[in-house]
Amino acid sequence: MLMRKFNIGDRVKCIQVYQNGIFPGECGTVIDYDFRGRVGVELDNYNDRRHELSGRVKRGHGWWVLESCLEPEYCMCDFGELPMLDITSIL
Protein backbone atom coordinates (compact mmCIF):
# COMPACT_ATOMS: atom_id res chain seq x y z
CA MET A 1 0.00 0.00 0.00
CA LEU A 2 1.25 3.48 -0.92
CA MET A 3 2.07 5.64 2.10
CA ARG A 4 0.96 9.22 1.70
CA LYS A 5 2.18 12.18 3.68
CA PHE A 6 -1.25 13.85 3.85
CA ASN A 7 -4.86 12.78 4.19
CA ILE A 8 -7.84 14.19 2.32
CA GLY A 9 -9.02 17.25 4.27
CA ASP A 10 -5.60 18.08 5.76
CA ARG A 11 -4.56 21.72 5.74
CA VAL A 12 -1.20 22.29 4.04
CA LYS A 13 1.22 25.14 3.36
CA CYS A 14 3.47 25.46 0.31
CA ILE A 15 7.21 25.54 1.07
CA GLN A 16 8.53 25.86 -2.51
CA VAL A 17 7.31 27.07 -5.89
CA TYR A 18 5.74 24.37 -8.06
CA GLN A 19 5.21 25.00 -11.79
CA ASN A 20 4.44 28.70 -11.17
CA GLY A 21 1.00 27.81 -9.81
CA ILE A 22 1.66 27.67 -6.08
CA PHE A 23 4.11 29.72 -4.07
CA PRO A 24 5.76 29.51 -0.62
CA GLY A 25 3.45 30.51 2.20
CA GLU A 26 0.21 29.76 0.34
CA CYS A 27 -2.23 27.52 2.22
CA GLY A 28 -5.00 25.19 1.19
CA THR A 29 -6.81 21.91 1.77
CA VAL A 30 -5.89 18.49 0.38
CA ILE A 31 -8.71 17.37 -1.97
CA ASP A 32 -7.27 14.30 -3.72
CA TYR A 33 -4.22 12.48 -5.05
CA ASP A 34 -3.72 11.79 -8.77
CA PHE A 35 -2.33 8.61 -10.34
CA ARG A 36 1.18 10.16 -10.34
CA GLY A 37 1.06 10.71 -6.57
CA ARG A 38 0.66 14.48 -6.81
CA VAL A 39 -1.53 16.18 -4.21
CA GLY A 40 -4.64 18.03 -5.39
CA VAL A 41 -4.87 21.17 -3.26
CA GLU A 42 -7.73 23.65 -3.06
CA LEU A 43 -5.87 26.86 -2.35
CA ASP A 44 -7.37 29.61 -0.22
CA ASN A 45 -6.55 32.41 -2.66
CA TYR A 46 -7.59 32.77 -6.30
CA ASN A 47 -4.98 32.81 -9.09
CA ASP A 48 -6.00 32.87 -12.77
CA ARG A 49 -3.24 30.34 -13.63
CA ARG A 50 -4.93 27.70 -11.51
CA HIS A 51 -7.69 25.30 -12.52
CA GLU A 52 -10.59 23.35 -10.97
CA LEU A 53 -8.93 19.98 -10.19
CA SER A 54 -11.27 18.38 -12.73
CA GLY A 55 -14.35 20.05 -11.27
CA ARG A 56 -13.56 19.36 -7.60
CA VAL A 57 -12.98 23.02 -6.61
CA LYS A 58 -13.81 26.55 -7.79
CA ARG A 59 -11.92 27.75 -10.87
CA GLY A 60 -8.63 29.42 -10.00
CA HIS A 61 -8.21 27.60 -6.68
CA GLY A 62 -6.92 24.15 -7.70
CA TRP A 63 -3.38 22.90 -8.33
CA TRP A 64 -1.63 19.52 -8.44
CA VAL A 65 1.50 19.68 -6.29
CA LEU A 66 4.32 17.33 -5.31
CA GLU A 67 4.18 16.25 -1.66
CA SER A 68 7.73 17.52 -1.19
CA CYS A 69 6.52 21.08 -1.88
CA LEU A 70 4.07 20.97 1.03
CA GLU A 71 4.10 20.79 4.81
CA PRO A 72 1.27 20.63 7.33
CA GLU A 73 -0.28 24.01 8.13
CA TYR A 74 -0.16 24.70 11.83
CA CYS A 75 -2.31 27.27 13.58
CA MET A 76 -0.06 29.80 15.26
CA CYS A 77 -2.45 31.49 17.66
CA ASP A 78 -1.30 34.56 19.54
CA PHE A 79 -3.09 34.68 22.85
CA GLY A 80 -1.09 37.68 24.01
CA GLU A 81 -0.49 37.98 27.70
CA LEU A 82 -2.93 35.78 29.60
CA PRO A 83 -4.14 36.92 33.02
CA MET A 84 -3.06 34.97 36.10
CA LEU A 85 -5.82 32.95 37.71
CA ASP A 86 -6.35 33.61 41.42
CA ILE A 87 -7.34 30.29 42.94
CA THR A 88 -7.07 31.41 46.59
CA SER A 89 -10.80 32.17 46.67
CA ILE A 90 -11.70 28.59 45.77
CA LEU A 91 -9.32 26.81 48.15
Tab-separated table of N, CA and C in Angstrom:
chain	number	residue	atom	x	y	z
A	1	MET	N	0.829	-1.180	0.000
A	1	MET	CA	0.000	0.000	0.000
A	1	MET	C	0.877	1.248	0.000
A	2	LEU	N	0.492	2.237	-0.791
A	2	LEU	CA	1.245	3.477	-0.917
A	2	LEU	C	1.043	4.359	0.311
A	3	MET	N	2.150	4.754	0.942
A	3	MET	CA	2.065	5.640	2.104
A	3	MET	C	2.053	7.084	1.622
A	4	ARG	N	1.082	7.816	2.075
A	4	ARG	CA	0.955	9.222	1.696
A	4	ARG	C	1.221	10.100	2.904
A	5	LYS	N	1.808	11.234	2.626
A	5	LYS	CA	2.184	12.178	3.678
A	5	LYS	C	0.965	12.895	4.264
A	6	PHE	N	-0.069	13.101	3.434
A	6	PHE	CA	-1.249	13.851	3.854
A	6	PHE	C	-2.517	13.040	3.623
A	7	ASN	N	-3.539	13.382	4.364
A	7	ASN	CA	-4.856	12.783	4.193
A	7	ASN	C	-5.791	13.802	3.533
A	8	ILE	N	-6.832	13.313	2.882
A	8	ILE	CA	-7.841	14.186	2.323
A	8	ILE	C	-8.410	15.033	3.468
A	9	GLY	N	-8.512	16.333	3.244
A	9	GLY	CA	-9.023	17.250	4.270
A	9	GLY	C	-7.946	17.931	5.084
A	10	ASP	N	-6.690	17.443	5.012
A	10	ASP	CA	-5.598	18.085	5.755
A	10	ASP	C	-5.346	19.484	5.227
A	11	ARG	N	-4.980	20.377	6.119
A	11	ARG	CA	-4.558	21.719	5.737
A	11	ARG	C	-3.050	21.678	5.508
A	12	VAL	N	-2.613	22.299	4.406
A	12	VAL	CA	-1.199	22.291	4.041
A	12	VAL	C	-0.733	23.699	3.679
A	13	LYS	N	0.589	23.872	3.742
A	13	LYS	CA	1.219	25.138	3.363
A	13	LYS	C	2.334	24.834	2.373
A	14	CYS	N	2.420	25.626	1.321
A	14	CYS	CA	3.467	25.460	0.315
A	14	CYS	C	4.806	25.936	0.868
A	15	ILE	N	5.871	25.153	0.614
A	15	ILE	CA	7.210	25.541	1.072
A	15	ILE	C	8.164	25.796	-0.094
A	16	GLN	N	7.713	25.513	-1.341
A	16	GLN	CA	8.535	25.864	-2.507
A	16	GLN	C	7.648	25.995	-3.739
A	17	VAL	N	8.071	26.843	-4.668
A	17	VAL	CA	7.306	27.068	-5.892
A	17	VAL	C	7.159	25.758	-6.655
A	18	TYR	N	5.952	25.533	-7.215
A	18	TYR	CA	5.743	24.366	-8.064
A	18	TYR	C	5.034	24.801	-9.330
A	19	GLN	N	5.722	24.703	-10.444
A	19	GLN	CA	5.205	24.998	-11.786
A	19	GLN	C	4.482	26.342	-11.867
A	20	ASN	N	4.988	27.337	-11.146
A	20	ASN	CA	4.437	28.702	-11.169
A	20	ASN	C	2.935	28.756	-10.913
A	21	GLY	N	2.415	27.796	-10.132
A	21	GLY	CA	0.999	27.811	-9.806
A	21	GLY	C	0.732	27.887	-8.315
A	22	ILE	N	1.772	27.597	-7.543
A	22	ILE	CA	1.656	27.670	-6.085
A	22	ILE	C	2.995	28.173	-5.558
A	23	PHE	N	2.918	29.017	-4.533
A	23	PHE	CA	4.108	29.717	-4.065
A	23	PHE	C	4.265	29.572	-2.547
A	24	PRO	N	5.511	29.673	-2.050
A	24	PRO	CA	5.756	29.508	-0.617
A	24	PRO	C	4.853	30.398	0.230
A	25	GLY	N	4.308	29.788	1.273
A	25	GLY	CA	3.446	30.505	2.198
A	25	GLY	C	1.963	30.368	1.902
A	26	GLU	N	1.621	29.932	0.676
A	26	GLU	CA	0.205	29.762	0.344
A	26	GLU	C	-0.339	28.515	1.039
A	27	CYS	N	-1.596	28.610	1.474
A	27	CYS	CA	-2.228	27.515	2.215
A	27	CYS	C	-3.475	27.019	1.505
A	28	GLY	N	-3.808	25.774	1.779
A	28	GLY	CA	-5.000	25.189	1.194
A	28	GLY	C	-5.344	23.865	1.849
A	29	THR	N	-6.300	23.171	1.243
A	29	THR	CA	-6.810	21.911	1.768
A	29	THR	C	-6.583	20.793	0.764
A	30	VAL	N	-6.104	19.652	1.241
A	30	VAL	CA	-5.894	18.488	0.376
A	30	VAL	C	-7.263	17.954	-0.061
A	31	ILE	N	-7.453	17.838	-1.391
A	31	ILE	CA	-8.706	17.370	-1.967
A	31	ILE	C	-8.581	15.940	-2.482
A	32	ASP	N	-7.418	15.604	-3.067
A	32	ASP	CA	-7.273	14.304	-3.716
A	32	ASP	C	-5.806	14.061	-4.036
A	33	TYR	N	-5.517	12.841	-4.474
A	33	TYR	CA	-4.218	12.475	-5.050
A	33	TYR	C	-4.482	12.011	-6.477
A	34	ASP	N	-3.553	12.308	-7.407
A	34	ASP	CA	-3.718	11.786	-8.766
A	34	ASP	C	-2.909	10.505	-8.939
A	35	PHE	N	-2.997	9.898	-10.106
A	35	PHE	CA	-2.333	8.611	-10.341
A	35	PHE	C	-0.811	8.727	-10.321
A	36	ARG	N	-0.276	9.944	-10.413
A	36	ARG	CA	1.178	10.157	-10.339
A	36	ARG	C	1.653	10.382	-8.903
A	37	GLY	N	0.704	10.469	-7.965
A	37	GLY	CA	1.061	10.712	-6.574
A	37	GLY	C	1.101	12.180	-6.200
A	38	ARG	N	0.708	13.055	-7.135
A	38	ARG	CA	0.659	14.481	-6.806
A	38	ARG	C	-0.570	14.765	-5.938
A	39	VAL	N	-0.457	15.791	-5.122
A	39	VAL	CA	-1.526	16.180	-4.210
A	39	VAL	C	-2.395	17.246	-4.878
A	40	GLY	N	-3.697	17.018	-4.908
A	40	GLY	CA	-4.636	18.026	-5.393
A	40	GLY	C	-5.009	18.929	-4.240
A	41	VAL	N	-4.647	20.214	-4.352
A	41	VAL	CA	-4.868	21.168	-3.264
A	41	VAL	C	-5.854	22.246	-3.703
A	42	GLU	N	-6.844	22.497	-2.861
A	42	GLU	CA	-7.727	23.649	-3.055
A	42	GLU	C	-7.117	24.790	-2.263
A	43	LEU	N	-6.563	25.757	-2.989
A	43	LEU	CA	-5.868	26.862	-2.347
A	43	LEU	C	-6.849	27.930	-1.880
A	44	ASP	N	-6.491	28.603	-0.808
A	44	ASP	CA	-7.367	29.611	-0.219
A	44	ASP	C	-7.559	30.821	-1.138
A	45	ASN	N	-6.503	31.198	-1.833
A	45	ASN	CA	-6.545	32.409	-2.658
A	45	ASN	C	-6.663	32.083	-4.140
A	46	TYR	N	-7.394	32.911	-4.850
A	46	TYR	CA	-7.586	32.771	-6.300
A	46	TYR	C	-6.316	33.176	-7.057
A	47	ASN	N	-6.044	32.456	-8.149
A	47	ASN	CA	-4.978	32.812	-9.090
A	47	ASN	C	-5.460	32.348	-10.459
A	48	ASP	N	-5.443	33.225	-11.456
A	48	ASP	CA	-5.998	32.872	-12.769
A	48	ASP	C	-5.204	31.803	-13.510
A	49	ARG	N	-4.015	31.445	-13.032
A	49	ARG	CA	-3.244	30.338	-13.631
A	49	ARG	C	-3.759	28.971	-13.173
A	50	ARG	N	-4.483	28.962	-12.086
A	50	ARG	CA	-4.929	27.696	-11.508
A	50	ARG	C	-6.201	27.184	-12.176
A	51	HIS	N	-6.544	25.951	-11.883
A	51	HIS	CA	-7.690	25.300	-12.522
A	51	HIS	C	-8.684	24.822	-11.472
A	52	GLU	N	-9.494	23.833	-11.826
A	52	GLU	CA	-10.589	23.349	-10.967
A	52	GLU	C	-10.367	21.947	-10.408
A	53	LEU	N	-9.186	21.376	-10.592
A	53	LEU	CA	-8.929	19.982	-10.195
A	53	LEU	C	-10.031	19.082	-10.743
A	54	SER	N	-10.252	19.192	-12.037
A	54	SER	CA	-11.268	18.377	-12.734
A	54	SER	C	-12.668	18.528	-12.122
A	55	GLY	N	-13.021	19.760	-11.789
A	55	GLY	CA	-14.348	20.049	-11.273
A	55	GLY	C	-14.517	19.880	-9.778
A	56	ARG	N	-13.458	19.591	-9.051
A	56	ARG	CA	-13.557	19.355	-7.602
A	56	ARG	C	-13.606	20.641	-6.784
A	57	VAL	N	-13.040	21.746	-7.342
A	57	VAL	CA	-12.983	23.022	-6.611
A	57	VAL	C	-13.365	24.167	-7.546
A	58	LYS	N	-13.503	25.375	-6.977
A	58	LYS	CA	-13.808	26.553	-7.786
A	58	LYS	C	-12.629	26.880	-8.701
A	59	ARG	N	-12.946	27.374	-9.910
A	59	ARG	CA	-11.915	27.755	-10.875
A	59	ARG	C	-10.942	28.760	-10.253
A	60	GLY	N	-9.672	28.524	-10.505
A	60	GLY	CA	-8.633	29.415	-9.999
A	60	GLY	C	-8.131	29.081	-8.612
A	61	HIS	N	-8.635	27.980	-8.033
A	61	HIS	CA	-8.211	27.600	-6.683
A	61	HIS	C	-7.530	26.239	-6.631
A	62	GLY	N	-7.482	25.492	-7.729
A	62	GLY	CA	-6.924	24.150	-7.700
A	62	GLY	C	-5.552	24.039	-8.340
A	63	TRP	N	-4.703	23.158	-7.752
A	63	TRP	CA	-3.385	22.905	-8.334
A	63	TRP	C	-2.887	21.551	-7.860
A	64	TRP	N	-2.284	20.786	-8.792
A	64	TRP	CA	-1.634	19.518	-8.444
A	64	TRP	C	-0.205	19.831	-8.026
A	65	VAL	N	0.212	19.314	-6.883
A	65	VAL	CA	1.498	19.676	-6.285
A	65	VAL	C	2.212	18.423	-5.796
A	66	LEU	N	3.533	18.416	-5.898
A	66	LEU	CA	4.324	17.331	-5.306
A	66	LEU	C	4.261	17.416	-3.780
A	67	GLU	N	4.194	16.267	-3.135
A	67	GLU	CA	4.183	16.245	-1.665
A	67	GLU	C	5.373	16.993	-1.075
A	68	SER	N	6.514	16.896	-1.722
A	68	SER	CA	7.732	17.519	-1.194
A	68	SER	C	7.663	19.043	-1.168
A	69	CYS	N	6.698	19.618	-1.858
A	69	CYS	CA	6.520	21.080	-1.883
A	69	CYS	C	5.588	21.556	-0.779
A	70	LEU	N	5.073	20.633	0.016
A	70	LEU	CA	4.073	20.967	1.033
A	70	LEU	C	4.503	20.523	2.418
A	71	GLU	N	3.963	21.209	3.411
A	71	GLU	CA	4.097	20.786	4.806
A	71	GLU	C	2.754	21.025	5.489
A	72	PRO	N	2.521	20.376	6.625
A	72	PRO	CA	1.266	20.627	7.333
A	72	PRO	C	1.164	22.096	7.733
A	73	GLU	N	-0.050	22.637	7.660
A	73	GLU	CA	-0.281	24.011	8.126
A	73	GLU	C	-0.628	23.934	9.600
A	74	TYR	N	0.106	24.677	10.396
A	74	TYR	CA	-0.159	24.701	11.827
A	74	TYR	C	-0.749	26.052	12.191
A	75	CYS	N	-1.699	26.032	13.089
A	75	CYS	CA	-2.312	27.267	13.577
A	75	CYS	C	-1.383	27.882	14.609
A	76	MET	N	-0.913	29.080	14.326
A	76	MET	CA	-0.065	29.798	15.264
A	76	MET	C	-0.916	30.892	15.902
A	77	CYS	N	-1.554	30.549	16.996
A	77	CYS	CA	-2.454	31.487	17.657
A	77	CYS	C	-1.672	32.347	18.634
A	78	ASP	N	-1.936	33.639	18.609
A	78	ASP	CA	-1.300	34.562	19.542
A	78	ASP	C	-2.337	34.935	20.593
A	79	PHE	N	-2.152	34.391	21.780
A	79	PHE	CA	-3.090	34.677	22.853
A	79	PHE	C	-2.690	35.912	23.638
A	80	GLY	N	-1.553	36.507	23.266
A	80	GLY	CA	-1.090	37.679	24.005
A	80	GLY	C	-0.712	37.289	25.417
A	81	GLU	N	-0.816	38.247	26.315
A	81	GLU	CA	-0.492	37.978	27.705
A	81	GLU	C	-1.760	37.529	28.412
A	82	LEU	N	-1.757	36.317	28.915
A	82	LEU	CA	-2.929	35.776	29.599
A	82	LEU	C	-2.911	36.199	31.066
A	83	PRO	N	-4.086	36.515	31.613
A	83	PRO	CA	-4.135	36.917	33.021
A	83	PRO	C	-3.870	35.718	33.940
A	84	MET	N	-3.290	36.009	35.101
A	84	MET	CA	-3.057	34.969	36.100
A	84	MET	C	-4.391	34.638	36.769
A	85	LEU	N	-4.601	33.394	37.051
A	85	LEU	CA	-5.818	32.951	37.708
A	85	LEU	C	-5.596	32.916	39.204
A	86	ASP	N	-6.440	33.604	39.940
A	86	ASP	CA	-6.349	33.612	41.420
A	86	ASP	C	-7.213	32.492	41.962
A	87	ILE	N	-6.576	31.438	42.439
A	87	ILE	CA	-7.337	30.287	42.938
A	87	ILE	C	-7.494	30.318	44.462
A	88	THR	N	-6.986	31.346	45.120
A	88	THR	CA	-7.073	31.405	46.588
A	88	THR	C	-8.516	31.465	47.055
A	89	SER	N	-9.392	32.043	46.240
A	89	SER	CA	-10.796	32.166	46.669
A	89	SER	C	-11.557	30.849	46.568
A	90	ILE	N	-11.002	29.869	45.889
A	90	ILE	CA	-11.705	28.587	45.766
A	90	ILE	C	-11.060	27.482	46.589
A	91	LEU	N	-9.995	27.810	47.298
A	91	LEU	CA	-9.323	26.810	48.147
A	91	LEU	C	-9.943	26.709	49.508
